[in-house]
N, CA and C of each residue as an Amber inpcrd file, in Angstrom:
protein
   456
 -27.9280000 -81.1780000  88.9220000 -28.8630000 -79.6420000  89.1140000
 -28.7280000 -78.8730000  87.9730000 -29.2560000 -78.5200000  87.8020000
 -29.0890000 -76.7350000  87.1330000 -29.9420000 -75.5650000  88.0680000
 -29.2460000 -74.5460000  87.5890000 -29.7720000 -73.0280000  88.1010000
 -31.1500000 -72.5420000  87.5120000 -31.0880000 -72.9780000  86.0870000
 -31.8720000 -72.1780000  84.8910000 -32.7890000 -73.4580000  85.1270000
 -34.0640000 -72.6260000  85.7780000 -35.2270000 -73.9090000  86.0980000
 -36.4720000 -73.7160000  84.9830000 -37.4360000 -74.5440000  84.9550000
 -38.2450000 -74.2640000  84.0690000 -38.9550000 -72.8830000  84.1330000
 -39.4570000 -72.2590000  85.6530000 -39.8880000 -71.0600000  85.6950000
 -38.8780000 -70.0450000  85.1690000 -37.5450000 -70.1560000  85.5580000
 -37.1540000 -68.9470000  84.3870000 -36.8750000 -68.9460000  83.5640000
 -36.8690000 -70.3310000  82.4800000 -36.6040000 -70.3480000  81.2560000
 -38.2350000 -69.8370000  80.4790000 -39.3350000 -69.7760000  81.1200000
 -40.3850000 -69.6500000  80.5280000 -40.5040000 -68.0350000  81.0820000
 -39.6770000 -67.0450000  81.4530000 -40.0490000 -65.6890000  81.6820000
 -38.8550000 -65.1060000  80.3250000 -38.0170000 -65.9910000  79.8640000
 -37.3430000 -65.2880000  78.7540000 -38.5700000 -64.5400000  77.6210000
 -37.8870000 -63.8310000  77.4550000 -38.9210000 -62.9310000  76.4710000
 -39.7510000 -62.0440000  76.6670000 -39.8810000 -62.2520000  78.4180000
 -41.2010000 -60.9670000  78.9940000 -40.9710000 -59.8970000  78.9300000
 -41.2400000 -59.0310000  78.8030000 -41.2940000 -57.7690000  78.3720000
 -42.4960000 -56.7900000  79.6880000 -42.0450000 -55.4750000  80.2080000
 -42.5770000 -54.9130000  80.7670000 -42.1930000 -53.3670000  80.0920000
 -43.1370000 -52.1640000  80.1510000 -43.0430000 -50.7950000  79.5090000
 -43.3110000 -50.0190000  80.8440000 -42.6240000 -48.9510000  80.7060000
 -42.6140000 -47.6610000  81.5470000 -43.0450000 -46.9300000  80.8710000
 -44.0780000 -45.8400000  81.1060000 -44.1320000 -44.1140000  80.4450000
 -44.0000000 -43.7250000  81.5320000 -43.5470000 -41.9050000  81.2120000
 -43.1540000 -41.2530000  82.2190000 -44.3900000 -40.2370000  82.0420000
 -45.2300000 -40.0510000  83.3900000 -46.3250000 -39.1720000  83.3910000
 -46.2720000 -37.4990000  82.4620000 -45.2100000 -37.2870000  82.7690000
 -44.7960000 -36.0140000  82.0800000 -43.4740000 -35.9760000  81.4710000
 -43.6990000 -34.4770000  80.5490000 -42.0320000 -34.3310000  79.9800000
 -40.8740000 -34.5640000  81.1080000 -39.7350000 -34.7160000  80.7130000
 -38.6440000 -34.7910000  81.4840000 -38.4200000 -33.1800000  82.0270000
 -38.7010000 -32.2790000  81.3760000 -38.3530000 -30.9300000  81.9000000
 -36.8480000 -30.3620000  82.4390000 -36.6140000 -28.9860000  82.4280000
 -35.5170000 -28.4690000  82.3730000 -34.9290000 -28.7600000  84.1080000
 -35.5760000 -28.8900000  85.3630000 -35.2700000 -29.0850000  86.5190000
 -35.0270000 -30.4100000  86.7090000 -35.1090000 -31.1030000  86.2480000
 -34.8710000 -32.6730000  86.4310000 -33.1400000 -32.9730000  85.5800000
 -33.2030000 -32.1640000  84.4120000 -32.1410000 -31.9820000  83.6560000
 -30.9620000 -31.7380000  84.4970000 -31.2940000 -30.2080000  84.8280000
 -30.2580000 -29.6520000  85.8710000 -29.7570000 -30.1080000  87.0970000
 -30.5650000 -30.8200000  87.7560000 -30.4140000 -31.2530000  88.9170000
 -29.5930000 -32.6100000  88.5500000 -29.9680000 -33.6750000  87.7870000
 -28.8330000 -34.7800000  87.1000000 -27.6230000 -34.3110000  86.9760000
 -27.5490000 -33.3730000  85.9190000 -26.2010000 -32.4220000  85.5970000
 -25.5860000 -32.1690000  87.1000000 -26.1600000 -31.7660000  87.9280000
 -25.3560000 -31.0850000  89.3610000 -25.0410000 -32.1690000  89.8700000
 -26.0880000 -33.1550000  89.9240000 -25.7170000 -34.2400000  90.9600000
 -24.6070000 -35.0760000  90.8250000 -24.4120000 -35.0340000  89.1890000
 -23.5110000 -36.2630000  88.1490000 -22.0860000 -35.7080000  88.2830000
 -21.7960000 -34.2430000  88.4570000 -20.9150000 -33.3960000  88.6770000
 -20.7950000 -33.0130000  87.1120000 -21.4370000 -33.3100000  86.2920000
 -21.3110000 -32.9760000  84.8780000 -21.1300000 -31.3800000  84.6000000
 -20.1130000 -31.1250000  83.5180000 -19.7690000 -29.5700000  83.3610000
 -20.2390000 -29.0870000  82.1690000 -21.1550000 -29.6540000  81.3930000
 -21.8770000 -29.5250000  80.0570000 -22.6570000 -28.0620000  80.3570000
 -22.5550000 -26.9910000  79.5180000 -23.2520000 -26.4820000  79.6180000
 -24.7310000 -26.0810000  79.1990000 -24.8970000 -27.1370000  78.2630000
 -26.2460000 -27.2250000  77.9560000 -26.8430000 -28.0330000  78.9790000
 -26.2970000 -28.9060000  79.5570000 -26.8680000 -30.2400000  80.6900000
 -27.2740000 -29.2090000  82.0200000 -26.2920000 -28.2880000  82.0490000
 -26.4780000 -27.3560000  83.3000000 -27.5220000 -26.4680000  82.9260000
 -27.7680000 -26.5590000  81.8640000 -29.0880000 -24.7400000  81.6340000
 -30.3850000 -25.7160000  81.3360000 -30.4170000 -27.1080000  81.2940000
 -31.0340000 -27.7180000  81.4000000 -32.0030000 -27.8160000  79.9080000
 -31.3290000 -27.3910000  78.8370000 -31.3530000 -27.4590000  77.4300000
 -31.8740000 -29.1050000  76.8290000 -30.4530000 -29.7760000  77.1030000
 -30.5550000 -30.9150000  76.6350000 -29.9730000 -32.0350000  77.5310000
 -30.6460000 -33.1610000  77.9700000 -30.3720000 -34.1610000  78.9260000
 -28.7090000 -34.8060000  78.8060000 -27.9690000 -35.0310000  80.1020000
 -27.0250000 -36.0420000  79.8850000 -27.7970000 -37.3640000  79.4190000
 -27.2640000 -37.9850000  78.3340000 -27.5020000 -38.9180000  78.0530000
 -27.9960000 -39.6850000  78.8470000 -27.4490000 -40.7710000  79.9710000
 -27.8580000 -41.6730000  81.1480000 -29.1010000 -41.3720000  81.7310000
 -29.3550000 -40.2620000  81.8550000 -30.4500000 -39.4080000  82.6830000
 -31.5390000 -40.4040000  82.2070000 -31.8980000 -40.7020000  80.9740000
 -33.4390000 -41.3930000  80.9030000 -32.9780000 -43.1510000  81.2600000
 -31.5840000 -43.4230000  81.2940000 -32.1180000 -44.6550000  81.8050000
 -31.8550000 -44.8980000  83.3290000 -32.1880000 -43.9980000  84.1170000
 -32.7150000 -43.9490000  85.5310000 -34.3680000 -44.4480000  85.4910000
 -34.6520000 -45.3210000  85.3090000 -36.1030000 -45.5580000  85.4340000
 -36.7250000 -45.3770000  86.7390000 -36.1040000 -45.4090000  87.3490000
 -36.9550000 -44.9300000  88.8330000 -37.6340000 -43.6630000  88.9560000
 -36.9210000 -43.2060000  88.2490000 -37.7520000 -41.4680000  87.8240000
 -39.2440000 -41.5770000  87.3760000 -39.5930000 -42.5220000  86.6700000
 -40.7240000 -42.6600000  85.7730000 -41.4280000 -43.4970000  85.9390000
 -40.8270000 -44.6970000  86.1020000 -41.6300000 -46.0850000  86.5180000
 -42.7310000 -46.2770000  87.7390000 -42.7890000 -45.6110000  88.2420000
 -43.7110000 -45.2790000  89.4460000 -43.9390000 -46.7220000  90.2060000
 -42.8520000 -47.3170000  90.5310000 -43.0020000 -48.4720000  91.0370000
 -42.5210000 -48.3440000  92.7730000 -43.2940000 -49.0020000  93.2040000
 -42.9200000 -49.2640000  95.1180000 -41.6400000 -49.5890000  95.2800000
 -40.7150000 -49.1620000  96.4260000 -39.2060000 -49.5690000  96.8340000
 -39.4830000 -50.7740000  96.6010000 -38.4110000 -51.6810000  96.5200000
 -38.2750000 -52.9660000  97.1290000 -37.3830000 -52.7880000  98.2300000
 -36.9910000 -54.4530000  99.0750000 -36.4670000 -54.4850000 100.0890000
 -35.2450000 -53.6010000 100.3160000 -34.6080000 -53.5680000  99.1440000
 -33.0590000 -52.5050000  99.1000000 -33.5400000 -51.2820000  99.2710000
 -34.9120000 -50.8040000  98.9640000 -35.1640000 -49.6750000  98.8270000
 -35.0520000 -48.7900000  97.4390000 -34.7210000 -49.8590000  96.6050000
 -34.9100000 -49.4610000  95.0340000 -36.2150000 -49.5380000  94.3860000
 -36.5430000 -48.1510000  93.5830000 -37.5260000 -48.0980000  92.7960000
 -37.9750000 -48.1450000  91.6660000 -36.9340000 -48.6410000  90.6770000
 -36.8290000 -49.0310000  89.3700000 -36.9970000 -50.3470000  89.0790000
 -36.9800000 -50.4610000  87.8220000 -37.2580000 -51.6940000  87.2240000
 -36.1040000 -52.6510000  87.5730000 -36.7990000 -53.8980000  87.9060000
 -36.0250000 -55.0880000  88.1790000 -37.4090000 -56.6880000  88.0730000
 -36.2810000 -57.3180000  87.5990000 -37.1410000 -58.7560000  87.0060000
 -37.8370000 -59.0940000  88.7130000 -36.8430000 -59.2800000  89.5630000
 -36.9610000 -60.2160000  90.5090000 -36.9930000 -61.4510000  90.3890000
 -36.1170000 -62.2490000  89.9130000 -35.8720000 -63.7180000  89.5330000
 -35.5360000 -63.9430000  90.8050000 -35.8090000 -65.1230000  91.0770000
 -35.7700000 -66.3170000  92.2710000 -35.1120000 -67.1850000  91.7110000
 -33.6420000 -67.0820000  92.6360000 -32.4010000 -67.9790000  91.8770000
 -31.7620000 -68.6930000  93.5550000 -32.4110000 -69.5300000  93.8480000
 -32.0110000 -69.8570000  95.6220000 -30.3990000 -70.0950000  95.2200000
 -29.8740000 -69.9480000  96.3790000 -28.5430000 -70.1930000  97.0040000
 -27.4860000 -69.5970000  96.0330000 -27.9870000 -68.3610000  95.7030000
 -27.4950000 -67.2340000  94.6990000 -26.8850000 -66.1210000  95.2180000
 -25.6110000 -65.3630000  94.9490000 -26.0900000 -64.1970000  95.0630000
 -26.1620000 -63.1710000  93.5750000 -26.4390000 -61.4520000  93.7950000
 -26.4500000 -61.3100000  92.2020000 -25.2300000 -60.3290000  92.2200000
 -24.6620000 -60.1560000  91.0800000 -23.8250000 -59.4780000  90.6050000
 -24.1620000 -58.6490000  89.5210000 -23.4990000 -57.1080000  89.6300000
 -24.1430000 -56.6780000  87.8720000 -22.8930000 -56.7380000  87.4120000
 -23.4300000 -57.2910000  85.6950000 -22.5580000 -58.0460000  85.2640000
 -21.7520000 -56.4590000  84.1130000 -23.1820000 -55.7840000  84.1870000
 -22.3910000 -54.4180000  82.9290000 -23.2520000 -54.0690000  82.3200000
 -23.3700000 -52.5490000  81.5720000 -24.3670000 -52.0220000  80.8150000
 -23.3620000 -52.1070000  79.5230000 -24.0860000 -52.0390000  78.3970000
 -23.8360000 -51.2800000  76.9780000 -24.8340000 -50.7650000  76.3830000
 -24.5700000 -48.9750000  76.5450000 -25.4290000 -48.0620000  76.2580000
 -25.0780000 -47.9100000  74.8030000 -26.2400000 -47.5360000  74.1370000
 -26.2120000 -46.8040000  72.3330000 -26.8930000 -45.7200000  72.2080000
 -26.5090000 -44.5580000  72.5520000 -27.5270000 -43.1590000  72.2710000
 -27.4550000 -42.9580000  70.9310000 -28.8310000 -42.5760000  70.9660000
 -28.9340000 -42.1250000  69.4780000 -29.6260000 -40.9290000  68.6500000
 -30.2610000 -40.0010000  70.0900000 -30.4550000 -38.6470000  69.6690000
 -30.3150000 -38.2260000  70.7700000 -30.5540000 -36.4640000  70.8120000
 -30.5060000 -36.0390000  72.2350000 -31.9680000 -35.8730000  73.0770000
 -31.9700000 -35.3500000  73.9810000 -33.0440000 -35.8360000  74.8000000
 -33.3910000 -34.6500000  75.3930000 -34.4650000 -33.9370000  75.0870000
 -34.8440000 -32.5590000  75.6250000 -35.9480000 -32.3830000  76.5460000
 -36.1270000 -31.0300000  77.4030000 -37.0770000 -31.2500000  78.1480000
 -38.3800000 -31.5780000  77.8280000 -38.9070000 -31.3180000  76.7850000
 -39.9540000 -31.7220000  76.5900000 -40.2860000 -32.6000000  76.2770000
 -39.5600000 -33.8120000  75.9350000 -39.3110000 -35.0440000  76.0210000
 -40.0360000 -36.2270000  76.7190000 -41.4510000 -37.0580000  76.3810000
 -41.7830000 -38.0700000  77.5180000 -41.2590000 -38.9640000  77.1650000
 -40.7410000 -39.6800000  77.9210000 -39.6430000 -41.3970000  77.7700000
 -40.3040000 -42.3600000  78.0830000 -40.7590000 -43.4490000  77.5240000
 -40.8660000 -44.5770000  77.5560000 -40.0830000 -45.1960000  77.2130000
 -39.9880000 -46.1960000  78.0500000 -38.6590000 -47.6460000  78.3010000
 -39.5080000 -48.9690000  78.1370000 -39.1140000 -49.6810000  77.3420000
 -39.6100000 -51.1490000  76.9110000 -38.2030000 -52.0620000  77.3810000
 -38.6200000 -52.9120000  78.6730000 -37.5170000 -53.5140000  79.0140000
 -37.8690000 -54.9860000  78.5230000 -37.0350000 -55.7120000  78.0230000
 -37.0630000 -57.1160000  77.4750000 -36.2590000 -58.1110000  78.1130000
 -36.7330000 -59.0750000  78.4800000 -35.6590000 -60.2450000  79.2300000
 -35.1960000 -61.0670000  78.1730000 -34.4360000 -60.6400000  77.6460000
 -33.8510000 -61.4590000  76.2640000 -33.3470000 -62.7920000  76.3320000
 -32.7000000 -62.9230000  77.5450000 -31.8920000 -64.2670000  78.1190000
 -31.0870000 -64.6890000  79.2950000 -31.1590000 -66.1030000  79.4440000
 -30.8650000 -66.3170000  80.4690000 -29.7230000 -67.9300000  80.1900000
 -28.5480000 -67.7000000  80.4170000 -27.8300000 -68.6070000  80.1000000
 -26.9150000 -69.0660000  81.4460000 -27.0790000 -70.3100000  81.8090000
 -26.0190000 -71.1640000  82.7290000 -24.8700000 -71.3360000  81.9810000
 -23.9820000 -70.9800000  83.1520000 -22.3010000 -71.1110000  82.7550000
 -21.4560000 -71.8120000  84.0600000 -20.2550000 -71.9010000  84.0330000
 -19.6250000 -72.1170000  85.3110000 -18.6220000 -71.2760000  85.5640000
 -18.5140000 -71.0030000  86.7470000 -16.9190000 -69.6260000  86.7120000
 -15.6680000 -70.5130000  86.5930000 -14.9720000 -69.7160000  86.6590000
 -13.5150000 -70.3120000  86.2240000 -12.9280000 -71.4810000  88.0200000
 -13.8670000 -70.9610000  89.0850000 -13.9390000 -71.4060000  90.1740000
 -14.8140000 -72.6000000  90.5020000 -15.4520000 -72.8880000  88.9300000
 -16.3390000 -74.3760000  89.7880000 -17.8810000 -74.1480000  90.1000000
 -18.1610000 -72.8960000  90.4090000 -19.4400000 -72.5870000  90.6230000
 -20.1770000 -71.9150000  89.5990000 -21.5930000 -72.3980000  89.6330000
 -22.7530000 -72.3520000  88.2970000 -23.0600000 -70.8500000  88.2790000
 -23.5810000 -70.3580000  87.2760000 -23.9070000 -68.9700000  87.3540000
 -25.0260000 -68.8800000  86.4150000 -25.7810000 -68.1050000  86.5950000
 -26.6180000 -67.7100000  85.4960000 -26.6300000 -66.4500000  84.8870000
 -26.3170000 -65.9710000  83.5870000 -26.1600000 -64.6570000  82.9440000
 -27.5930000 -64.2830000  82.5090000 -27.8370000 -63.1740000  83.1510000
 -29.4280000 -62.5410000  82.4700000 -29.0800000 -61.5520000  81.5720000
 -29.6270000 -61.5610000  80.4640000 -29.3830000 -60.4560000  79.3800000
 -30.5620000 -59.4680000  79.5370000 -30.8050000 -58.4160000  79.7030000
 -31.7770000 -57.4730000  79.5620000 -31.7160000 -56.5980000  78.1350000
 -32.7440000 -56.2210000  77.5710000 -32.6710000 -55.3200000  76.5700000
 -33.5360000 -53.7030000  77.0640000 -33.1570000 -52.8570000  77.3880000
 -34.2750000 -51.3600000  77.3220000 -33.8830000 -50.4830000  76.3190000
 -35.4740000 -50.7340000  75.8630000 -35.5120000 -49.5280000  74.6570000
 -36.2500000 -48.4960000  74.9290000 -35.1330000 -47.1130000  74.7880000
 -36.0150000 -46.0100000  75.1930000 -36.6320000 -45.0770000  74.2350000
 -37.7220000 -44.5370000  74.3370000 -38.4090000 -43.9890000  72.9340000
 -38.8880000 -42.7350000  73.4260000 -39.1360000 -41.8100000  72.8030000
 -39.8910000 -40.2140000  72.8380000 -41.4160000 -40.8430000  72.4490000
 -42.1470000 -39.7440000  72.7490000 -43.4720000 -39.3070000  72.4320000
 -44.0360000 -39.5500000  71.0870000 -42.9720000 -39.9820000  70.1580000
 -43.4110000 -39.9330000  68.4690000 -43.0480000 -41.4690000  68.3300000
 -42.0900000 -42.2620000  69.1750000 -41.8420000 -43.7220000  69.1360000
 -40.4210000 -43.3060000  68.4410000 -39.8430000 -42.5800000  68.0970000
 -38.3240000 -42.3280000  67.9970000 -37.3550000 -42.8070000  69.1920000
 -36.7530000 -43.8080000  68.7530000 -35.6120000 -44.4730000  69.9220000
 -34.3190000 -43.5000000  70.2530000 -34.3450000 -43.2660000  71.3700000
 -33.8320000 -42.3710000  72.0500000 -32.1410000 -43.0890000  72.3600000
 -32.3990000 -44.4160000  72.8710000 -31.2600000 -45.0060000  73.4310000
 -31.8010000 -46.6500000  73.4700000 -30.3600000 -47.5090000  73.9180000
 -30.9390000 -48.5310000  73.7590000 -29.7460000 -49.3050000  74.9640000
 -29.8310000 -50.0150000  76.2050000 -29.1480000 -50.4370000  76.7750000
 -29.3520000 -51.7140000  77.1820000 -28.2160000 -52.4310000  76.8560000
 -28.4230000 -54.3600000  77.1190000 -27.4920000 -54.1970000  78.6170000
 -28.1550000 -54.8420000  79.5700000 -27.3330000 -54.9160000  80.8030000
 -27.2870000 -56.4520000  80.8830000 -26.5920000 -56.6580000  81.6510000
 -26.2160000 -58.1780000  81.9220000 -26.0690000 -58.1840000  83.6850000
 -27.0670000 -59.4200000  84.1250000 -26.8240000 -59.6160000  85.3810000
 -26.1100000 -60.7280000  85.8630000 -25.4960000 -61.2340000  86.7490000
 -24.9450000 -62.4800000  86.8600000 -25.4710000 -63.1180000  88.1800000
 -26.0400000 -64.1030000  88.5290000 -26.4080000 -64.9620000  89.7420000
 -25.1650000 -65.8610000  89.8230000 -24.5410000 -66.0410000  91.2090000
 -23.2230000 -66.8110000  90.7150000 -23.6380000 -67.5400000  92.7260000
 -23.6060000 -68.8340000  92.0390000 -23.6950000 -69.8810000  93.2320000
 -22.8620000 -69.2570000  94.4590000 -23.2490000 -69.5740000  95.6070000
 -22.4180000 -69.0910000  96.9590000 -21.5910000 -70.3320000  97.4450000
């Protein structure tokens, strides 16, 4: 028995794109900086966004909240008999994000591999890549995210 079903395999390579309905704006930059305890004067003035601000897709994905109240991007994979664990993120930031920037993110379900934990439980490692661009198509950042579905 495998956790990696045919339905899950068929989703590898799937992509979704979200574009913000308006420029990021100084207020969003300032509030994010304040909320995260950022002390960079450029962030607190709203001149330049803290790098991870654009990675919070819930602010512009315009998605309904899920059962947990989360309104950001998710693949909503059905992996019965498992629990979801965040594996981590690897960010690469290419250029500053300004208040006038309109962010688009393209999420790609890059891969799913099945492995076995040290304790002998099966798990799926789901790798996604998010590429953030501005209104001119210039890459702002890239985020490789890993989610792990571990057998209960």
